[in-house]
mmCIF file of C-alpha atoms in Angstrom:
data_model
loop_
_atom_site.group_PDB
_atom_site.id
_atom_site.type_symbol
_atom_site.label_atom_id
_atom_site.label_comp_id
_atom_site.label_asym_id
_atom_site.label_seq_id
_atom_site.Cartn_x
_atom_site.Cartn_y
_atom_site.Cartn_z
ATOM 1 C CA MET A 212 -8.648 -24.810 6.256
ATOM 2 C CA VAL A 213 -10.111 -27.432 8.655
ATOM 3 C CA VAL A 214 -9.295 -27.751 12.336
ATOM 4 C CA THR A 215 -7.990 -31.126 13.274
ATOM 5 C CA ALA A 216 -7.181 -30.990 16.786
ATOM 6 C CA VAL A 217 -7.761 -28.249 19.815
ATOM 7 C CA ALA A 218 -5.828 -27.544 23.030
ATOM 8 C CA SER A 219 -5.414 -25.133 25.590
ATOM 9 C CA VAL A 220 -2.175 -23.437 23.667
ATOM 10 C CA GLY A 221 -3.788 -23.326 20.331
ATOM 11 C CA THR A 222 -5.445 -25.097 17.171
ATOM 12 C CA VAL A 223 -3.807 -27.509 14.764
ATOM 13 C CA ILE A 224 -5.274 -27.171 11.202
ATOM 14 C CA ASN A 225 -4.887 -28.730 8.011
ATOM 15 C CA ALA A 226 -4.338 -26.715 4.912
ATOM 16 C CA ASP A 227 -4.161 -28.544 1.654
ATOM 17 C CA GLY A 228 -2.909 -31.799 3.390
ATOM 18 C CA TYR A 229 -0.140 -29.842 5.314
ATOM 19 C CA ASP A 230 -0.430 -29.309 9.088
ATOM 20 C CA GLY A 231 -0.020 -25.854 10.695
ATOM 21 C CA PHE A 232 -0.615 -24.209 14.050
ATOM 22 C CA ILE A 233 -2.598 -21.327 15.129
ATOM 23 C CA ASP A 234 -1.326 -19.670 18.883
ATOM 24 C CA GLN A 235 -4.417 -19.311 21.021
ATOM 25 C CA ALA A 236 -3.873 -15.264 20.640
ATOM 26 C CA LYS A 237 -4.179 -15.497 16.951
ATOM 27 C CA HIS A 238 -7.665 -16.953 16.937
ATOM 28 C CA PRO A 239 -10.539 -14.459 16.883
ATOM 29 C CA SER A 240 -11.908 -16.097 20.318
ATOM 30 C CA TRP A 241 -8.888 -14.717 22.089
ATOM 31 C CA GLY A 242 -10.157 -12.315 24.904
ATOM 32 C CA THR A 243 -13.583 -12.007 22.845
ATOM 33 C CA ASP A 244 -17.018 -13.715 23.157
ATOM 34 C CA ILE A 245 -16.352 -15.450 19.864
ATOM 35 C CA PRO A 246 -16.561 -19.390 20.616
ATOM 36 C CA ARG A 247 -13.390 -21.440 20.461
ATOM 37 C CA ALA A 248 -12.610 -23.551 17.618
ATOM 38 C CA SER A 249 -13.675 -26.928 17.326
ATOM 39 C CA VAL A 250 -12.376 -30.022 15.365
ATOM 40 C CA GLY A 251 -14.209 -30.025 12.161
ATOM 41 C CA ASP A 252 -14.340 -26.086 11.822
ATOM 42 C CA ARG A 253 -13.215 -24.676 8.449
ATOM 43 C CA MET A 254 -11.618 -20.991 8.894
ATOM 44 C CA ARG A 255 -9.523 -18.526 6.854
ATOM 45 C CA ALA A 256 -5.975 -18.052 7.957
ATOM 46 C CA VAL A 257 -2.622 -16.723 6.477
ATOM 47 C CA VAL A 258 1.064 -17.925 7.297
ATOM 48 C CA LEU A 259 2.935 -16.111 9.644
ATOM 49 C CA ASP A 260 6.044 -17.984 9.948
ATOM 50 C CA SER A 261 6.668 -20.957 7.534
ATOM 51 C CA ALA A 262 10.157 -21.863 8.972
ATOM 52 C CA ARG A 263 8.714 -23.464 12.271
ATOM 53 C CA THR A 264 7.520 -26.716 12.596
ATOM 54 C CA PRO A 265 4.780 -26.981 12.080
ATOM 55 C CA PRO A 266 4.195 -23.324 10.442
ATOM 56 C CA ARG A 267 2.374 -20.842 12.397
ATOM 57 C CA PHE A 268 -0.786 -19.385 10.899
ATOM 58 C CA SER A 269 -3.172 -16.438 12.183
ATOM 59 C CA ALA A 270 -7.014 -16.565 11.794
ATOM 60 C CA LEU A 271 -7.114 -12.804 13.053
ATOM 61 C CA PRO A 272 -9.074 -10.783 10.464
ATOM 62 C CA SER A 273 -6.454 -7.859 11.123
ATOM 63 C CA ASP A 274 -3.557 -10.651 9.942
ATOM 64 C CA ILE A 275 -5.697 -11.694 6.829
ATOM 65 C CA ARG A 276 -6.274 -8.016 5.706
ATOM 66 C CA ILE A 277 -2.548 -7.157 6.094
ATOM 67 C CA ALA A 278 -1.707 -10.454 4.055
ATOM 68 C CA ARG A 279 -4.008 -9.756 1.456
ATOM 69 C CA SER A 280 -2.734 -6.219 0.849
ATOM 70 C CA LEU A 281 0.790 -7.531 0.703
ATOM 71 C CA ARG A 282 0.115 -10.117 -2.155
ATOM 72 C CA HIS A 283 0.987 -7.794 -4.668
ATOM 73 C CA THR A 284 4.347 -6.623 -3.256
ATOM 74 C CA GLU A 285 6.132 -10.082 -4.410
ATOM 75 C CA PRO A 286 5.308 -9.967 -8.034
ATOM 76 C CA LEU A 287 5.905 -6.481 -8.281
ATOM 77 C CA MET A 288 9.645 -7.396 -6.984
ATOM 78 C CA ARG A 289 9.928 -10.053 -9.501
ATOM 79 C CA LEU A 290 8.997 -7.863 -12.399
ATOM 80 C CA CYS A 291 10.725 -4.918 -11.067
ATOM 81 C CA PRO A 292 13.829 -5.846 -8.704
ATOM 82 C CA PRO A 293 14.657 -3.406 -5.999
ATOM 83 C CA PRO A 294 18.129 -2.142 -5.210
ATOM 84 C CA ASP A 295 20.206 -4.078 -2.621
ATOM 85 C CA GLY A 296 19.800 -3.490 0.979
ATOM 86 C CA ALA A 297 16.856 -2.676 3.171
ATOM 87 C CA ARG A 298 15.771 0.552 4.472
ATOM 88 C CA ALA A 299 14.951 1.097 8.031
ATOM 89 C CA VAL A 300 12.109 3.520 8.899
ATOM 90 C CA GLU A 301 10.777 4.817 12.310
ATOM 91 C CA TRP A 302 7.325 4.026 11.360
ATOM 92 C CA ASP A 303 5.748 4.916 14.767
ATOM 93 C CA ALA A 304 7.153 8.568 14.466
ATOM 94 C CA VAL A 305 6.095 8.897 10.734
ATOM 95 C CA GLU A 306 2.423 7.782 11.494
ATOM 96 C CA ALA A 307 2.341 10.192 14.560
ATOM 97 C CA ASP A 308 3.365 13.220 12.101
ATOM 98 C CA LEU A 309 0.563 12.065 9.814
ATOM 99 C CA GLY A 310 -1.876 11.428 12.122
ATOM 100 C CA ILE A 311 -2.691 8.039 10.624
ATOM 101 C CA ALA A 312 -1.550 4.356 10.340
ATOM 102 C CA LEU A 313 -0.064 3.591 6.955
ATOM 103 C CA PRO A 314 -0.965 0.545 4.959
ATOM 104 C CA ALA A 315 1.432 -2.746 5.229
ATOM 105 C CA ASP A 316 2.047 -2.746 1.501
ATOM 106 C CA TYR A 317 3.314 0.787 1.442
ATOM 107 C CA LYS A 318 5.763 0.174 4.390
ATOM 108 C CA ARG A 319 7.353 -2.908 2.787
ATOM 109 C CA LEU A 320 7.830 -1.196 -0.537
ATOM 110 C CA VAL A 321 9.696 1.695 1.299
ATOM 111 C CA GLU A 322 11.643 -0.804 3.303
ATOM 112 C CA THR A 323 12.565 -2.626 0.141
ATOM 113 C CA TYR A 324 12.927 -0.065 -2.549
ATOM 114 C CA GLY A 325 13.253 3.470 -0.637
ATOM 115 C CA GLY A 326 11.831 6.309 -2.432
ATOM 116 C CA GLY A 327 12.268 6.588 -6.260
ATOM 117 C CA GLN A 328 10.933 6.114 -9.725
ATOM 118 C CA PHE A 329 9.006 3.203 -11.139
ATOM 119 C CA ALA A 330 8.721 2.757 -14.912
ATOM 120 C CA GLY A 331 10.608 5.841 -15.675
ATOM 121 C CA THR A 332 8.058 8.294 -14.536
ATOM 122 C CA LEU A 333 6.025 7.412 -11.145
ATOM 123 C CA TRP A 334 7.506 8.272 -8.006
ATOM 124 C CA LEU A 335 6.903 6.562 -4.600
ATOM 125 C CA LEU A 336 7.304 9.254 -1.912
ATOM 126 C CA GLU A 337 9.149 8.212 1.221
ATOM 127 C CA PRO A 338 9.498 9.605 4.594
ATOM 128 C CA ARG A 339 12.132 11.844 5.396
ATOM 129 C CA CYS A 340 13.562 12.297 1.806
ATOM 130 C CA PRO A 341 15.770 14.979 1.704
ATOM 131 C CA GLU A 342 14.176 16.591 -1.470
ATOM 132 C CA LYS A 343 10.772 17.981 -0.134
ATOM 133 C CA MET A 344 9.114 17.059 -3.271
ATOM 134 C CA TYR A 345 9.345 13.546 -2.798
ATOM 135 C CA ASP A 346 8.895 13.548 0.972
ATOM 136 C CA LEU A 347 5.805 11.843 2.231
ATOM 137 C CA VAL A 348 5.105 13.997 5.373
ATOM 138 C CA ALA A 349 6.164 17.284 3.694
ATOM 139 C CA GLN A 350 3.881 16.625 0.537
ATOM 140 C CA THR A 351 0.816 15.681 2.792
ATOM 141 C CA ALA A 352 0.848 18.931 4.350
ATOM 142 C CA GLU A 353 1.839 21.002 1.083
ATOM 143 C CA ARG A 354 -0.898 18.826 -0.890
ATOM 144 C CA GLU A 355 -3.859 19.817 1.704
ATOM 145 C CA GLU A 356 -2.886 23.301 1.635
ATOM 146 C CA ILE A 357 -2.994 23.218 -2.196
ATOM 147 C CA LEU A 358 -6.209 21.471 -2.507
ATOM 148 C CA ALA A 359 -7.846 23.453 -0.029
ATOM 149 C CA ASP A 360 -7.003 26.791 -1.810
ATOM 150 C CA LEU A 361 -8.271 25.218 -4.977
ATOM 151 C CA TRP A 362 -11.505 24.104 -3.687
ATOM 152 C CA ASP A 363 -12.123 27.482 -1.846
ATOM 153 C CA ALA A 364 -11.574 29.048 -5.368
ATOM 154 C CA GLY A 365 -14.426 27.180 -6.685
ATOM 155 C CA GLU A 366 -12.680 24.018 -8.255
ATOM 156 C CA ALA A 367 -14.914 20.751 -7.749
ATOM 157 C CA LYS A 368 -13.698 18.316 -5.242
ATOM 158 C CA PRO A 369 -13.980 14.889 -6.207
ATOM 159 C CA SER A 370 -17.235 12.931 -5.349
ATOM 160 C CA GLU A 371 -15.431 10.562 -2.801
ATOM 161 C CA LEU A 372 -14.926 13.643 -0.554
ATOM 162 C CA HIS A 373 -18.574 15.351 -0.608
ATOM 163 C CA ASP A 374 -19.470 13.671 2.595
ATOM 164 C CA GLY A 375 -16.724 15.656 4.372
ATOM 165 C CA SER A 376 -15.190 12.494 6.084
ATOM 166 C CA ALA A 377 -12.396 11.757 4.225
ATOM 167 C CA ARG A 378 -8.931 12.567 3.593
ATOM 168 C CA LEU A 379 -6.627 12.646 1.043
ATOM 169 C CA VAL A 380 -2.974 11.583 1.748
ATOM 170 C CA PRO A 381 -0.464 11.445 -1.229
ATOM 171 C CA TRP A 382 2.018 8.432 -1.694
ATOM 172 C CA GLY A 383 3.014 9.180 -5.494
ATOM 173 C CA TYR A 384 3.616 11.588 -8.034
ATOM 174 C CA VAL A 385 3.873 11.231 -11.865
ATOM 175 C CA GLU A 386 7.106 13.064 -13.115
ATOM 176 C CA GLY A 387 6.423 15.307 -16.120
ATOM 177 C CA ALA A 388 2.613 15.124 -16.214
ATOM 178 C CA GLY A 389 2.519 16.344 -12.604
ATOM 179 C CA HIS A 390 -0.375 13.723 -11.381
ATOM 180 C CA PHE A 391 -0.567 13.008 -7.905
ATOM 181 C CA LEU A 392 -1.688 9.701 -6.385
ATOM 182 C CA TYR A 393 -3.330 9.757 -2.953
ATOM 183 C CA TRP A 394 -4.977 7.253 -0.521
ATOM 184 C CA LEU A 395 -8.670 7.944 0.151
ATOM 185 C CA VAL A 396 -8.371 7.785 3.880
ATOM 186 C CA ARG A 397 -11.818 7.033 5.390
ATOM 187 C CA PRO A 398 -12.964 6.679 9.148
ATOM 188 C CA GLY A 399 -13.296 3.343 10.236
ATOM 189 C CA VAL A 400 -11.899 1.973 7.024
ATOM 190 C CA GLU A 401 -8.444 0.148 7.666
ATOM 191 C CA PRO A 402 -5.584 1.193 5.918
ATOM 192 C CA GLU A 403 -5.273 -2.147 3.810
ATOM 193 C CA GLU A 404 -8.618 -1.212 2.200
ATOM 194 C CA TRP A 405 -7.891 2.511 1.175
ATOM 195 C CA LYS A 406 -8.663 3.129 -2.504
ATOM 196 C CA VAL A 407 -6.166 4.942 -4.911
ATOM 197 C CA ILE A 408 -7.170 8.167 -6.193
ATOM 198 C CA LEU A 409 -5.375 10.268 -8.816
ATOM 199 C CA ASN A 410 -5.641 13.807 -9.689
ATOM 200 C CA GLU A 411 -4.266 15.063 -12.904
ATOM 201 C CA GLY A 412 -1.626 17.300 -12.927
ATOM 202 C CA ARG A 413 -2.973 20.067 -15.212
ATOM 203 C CA GLY A 414 -6.568 20.181 -14.600
ATOM 204 C CA PRO A 415 -9.597 19.454 -12.386
ATOM 205 C CA PHE A 416 -10.124 15.672 -13.108
ATOM 206 C CA TRP A 417 -9.794 12.955 -10.574
ATOM 207 C CA GLU A 418 -9.854 9.113 -11.140
ATOM 208 C CA ALA A 419 -10.607 6.470 -8.576
ATOM 209 C CA HIS A 420 -9.268 2.944 -8.403
ATOM 210 C CA SER A 421 -10.164 0.061 -5.918
ATOM 211 C CA ALA A 422 -6.578 -1.088 -5.514
ATOM 212 C CA SER A 423 -3.865 -0.669 -3.008
ATOM 213 C CA CYS A 424 -0.581 1.095 -3.892
ATOM 214 C CA SER A 425 1.285 -1.860 -4.544
ATOM 215 C CA ARG A 426 -1.626 -3.240 -6.851
ATOM 216 C CA PHE A 427 -1.459 -0.026 -8.604
ATOM 217 C CA LEU A 428 2.222 0.230 -9.109
ATOM 218 C CA LEU A 429 2.208 -3.528 -10.311
ATOM 219 C CA ASP A 430 -0.181 -2.755 -13.020
ATOM 220 C CA VAL A 431 1.619 0.380 -14.166
ATOM 221 C CA VAL A 432 4.917 -1.733 -14.417
ATOM 222 C CA ALA A 433 3.166 -4.811 -16.146
ATOM 223 C CA GLY A 434 1.443 -2.663 -18.713
ATOM 224 C CA THR A 435 -2.136 -3.683 -17.263
ATOM 225 C CA THR A 436 -3.188 -0.499 -15.789
ATOM 226 C CA THR A 437 -6.612 0.782 -16.022
ATOM 227 C CA SER A 438 -5.713 4.550 -15.543
ATOM 228 C CA THR A 439 -6.530 6.763 -18.462
ATOM 229 C CA TYR A 440 -3.536 8.842 -17.481
ATOM 230 C CA LEU A 441 -0.986 6.068 -17.355
ATOM 231 C CA ALA A 442 -2.538 3.599 -19.974
ATOM 232 C CA GLU A 443 -0.193 5.121 -22.740
ATOM 233 C CA LEU A 444 2.809 5.041 -20.810
ATOM 234 C CA ASP A 445 4.787 3.063 -23.596
ATOM 235 C CA ASP A 446 4.615 6.086 -25.771
ATOM 236 C CA ILE A 447 6.632 8.184 -23.598
ATOM 237 C CA VAL A 448 8.747 5.775 -21.697
ATOM 238 C CA ASP A 449 11.462 3.620 -22.998
ATOM 239 C CA PRO A 450 10.577 -0.064 -22.817
ATOM 240 C CA VAL A 451 13.678 -1.083 -21.225
ATOM 241 C CA ASP A 452 12.667 1.588 -18.215
ATOM 242 C CA ARG A 453 9.202 0.062 -17.880
ATOM 243 C CA ALA A 454 10.394 -2.712 -15.598
ATOM 244 C CA ARG A 455 13.166 -0.775 -13.842
ATOM 245 C CA PHE A 456 13.406 1.192 -10.535
ATOM 246 C CA THR A 457 15.659 3.965 -9.842
ATOM 247 C CA PRO A 458 16.185 5.078 -6.114
ATOM 248 C CA ASN A 459 16.089 8.533 -4.988
ATOM 249 C CA SER A 460 19.536 8.288 -3.932
ATOM 250 C CA GLN A 461 20.872 7.801 -7.367
ATOM 251 C CA ILE A 462 18.577 10.452 -8.991
ATOM 252 C CA LEU A 463 18.999 13.291 -6.613
ATOM 253 C CA SER A 464 22.635 12.900 -6.668
ATOM 254 C CA GLN A 465 22.897 13.808 -10.608
#
């Protein structure tokens, strides 16, 4: 994107032949020592509001990271349609309970799908689920206790935890096999940059993926996953169920 005009209220940019506008507060120079934009500058920016004229963009690194993390939610929704109706979540309260901020793509998945099962086997944990096994906050506390006991008993920690500064927070569970999917939470690493790490359900082995939870889910549903534990999903899941989401409200009421 190229800056074509600069004013006190913001910056006009041209993106692939279309004009957009970056409000002053959405440029990295706002409140910092970074130089203001100048005509001819090239920059990275993401769309915040395409309905306005001209469309509003942001060049803030935080907004760019969030936009990058959300890029896999739309193709997942096209491939695996969500149930009707959006779900409201009090994220501030959930994040206070966990002591961390959660990734933007996870929040969008929960608000769009709610908790439930992808591809006939992979559960998305949700906050405040009435069933403790599928509740994000309850499982975070429970898995921390279980893993601490296993490590105290001599089971090897995954190499990603050897420096002692990282934390595991579960977001998914594989029905039947018992595998848990975690975020690898590291100090100073933004939630949108967290890796996914899988712990096999009946053994000590771990598997790390440089992917967001939405990217991991998309690969599982699309059949393109590189996970050793989920690559053969077609052998145990009906092909019709591969691109189907079943919400908790339907499963837990049975």
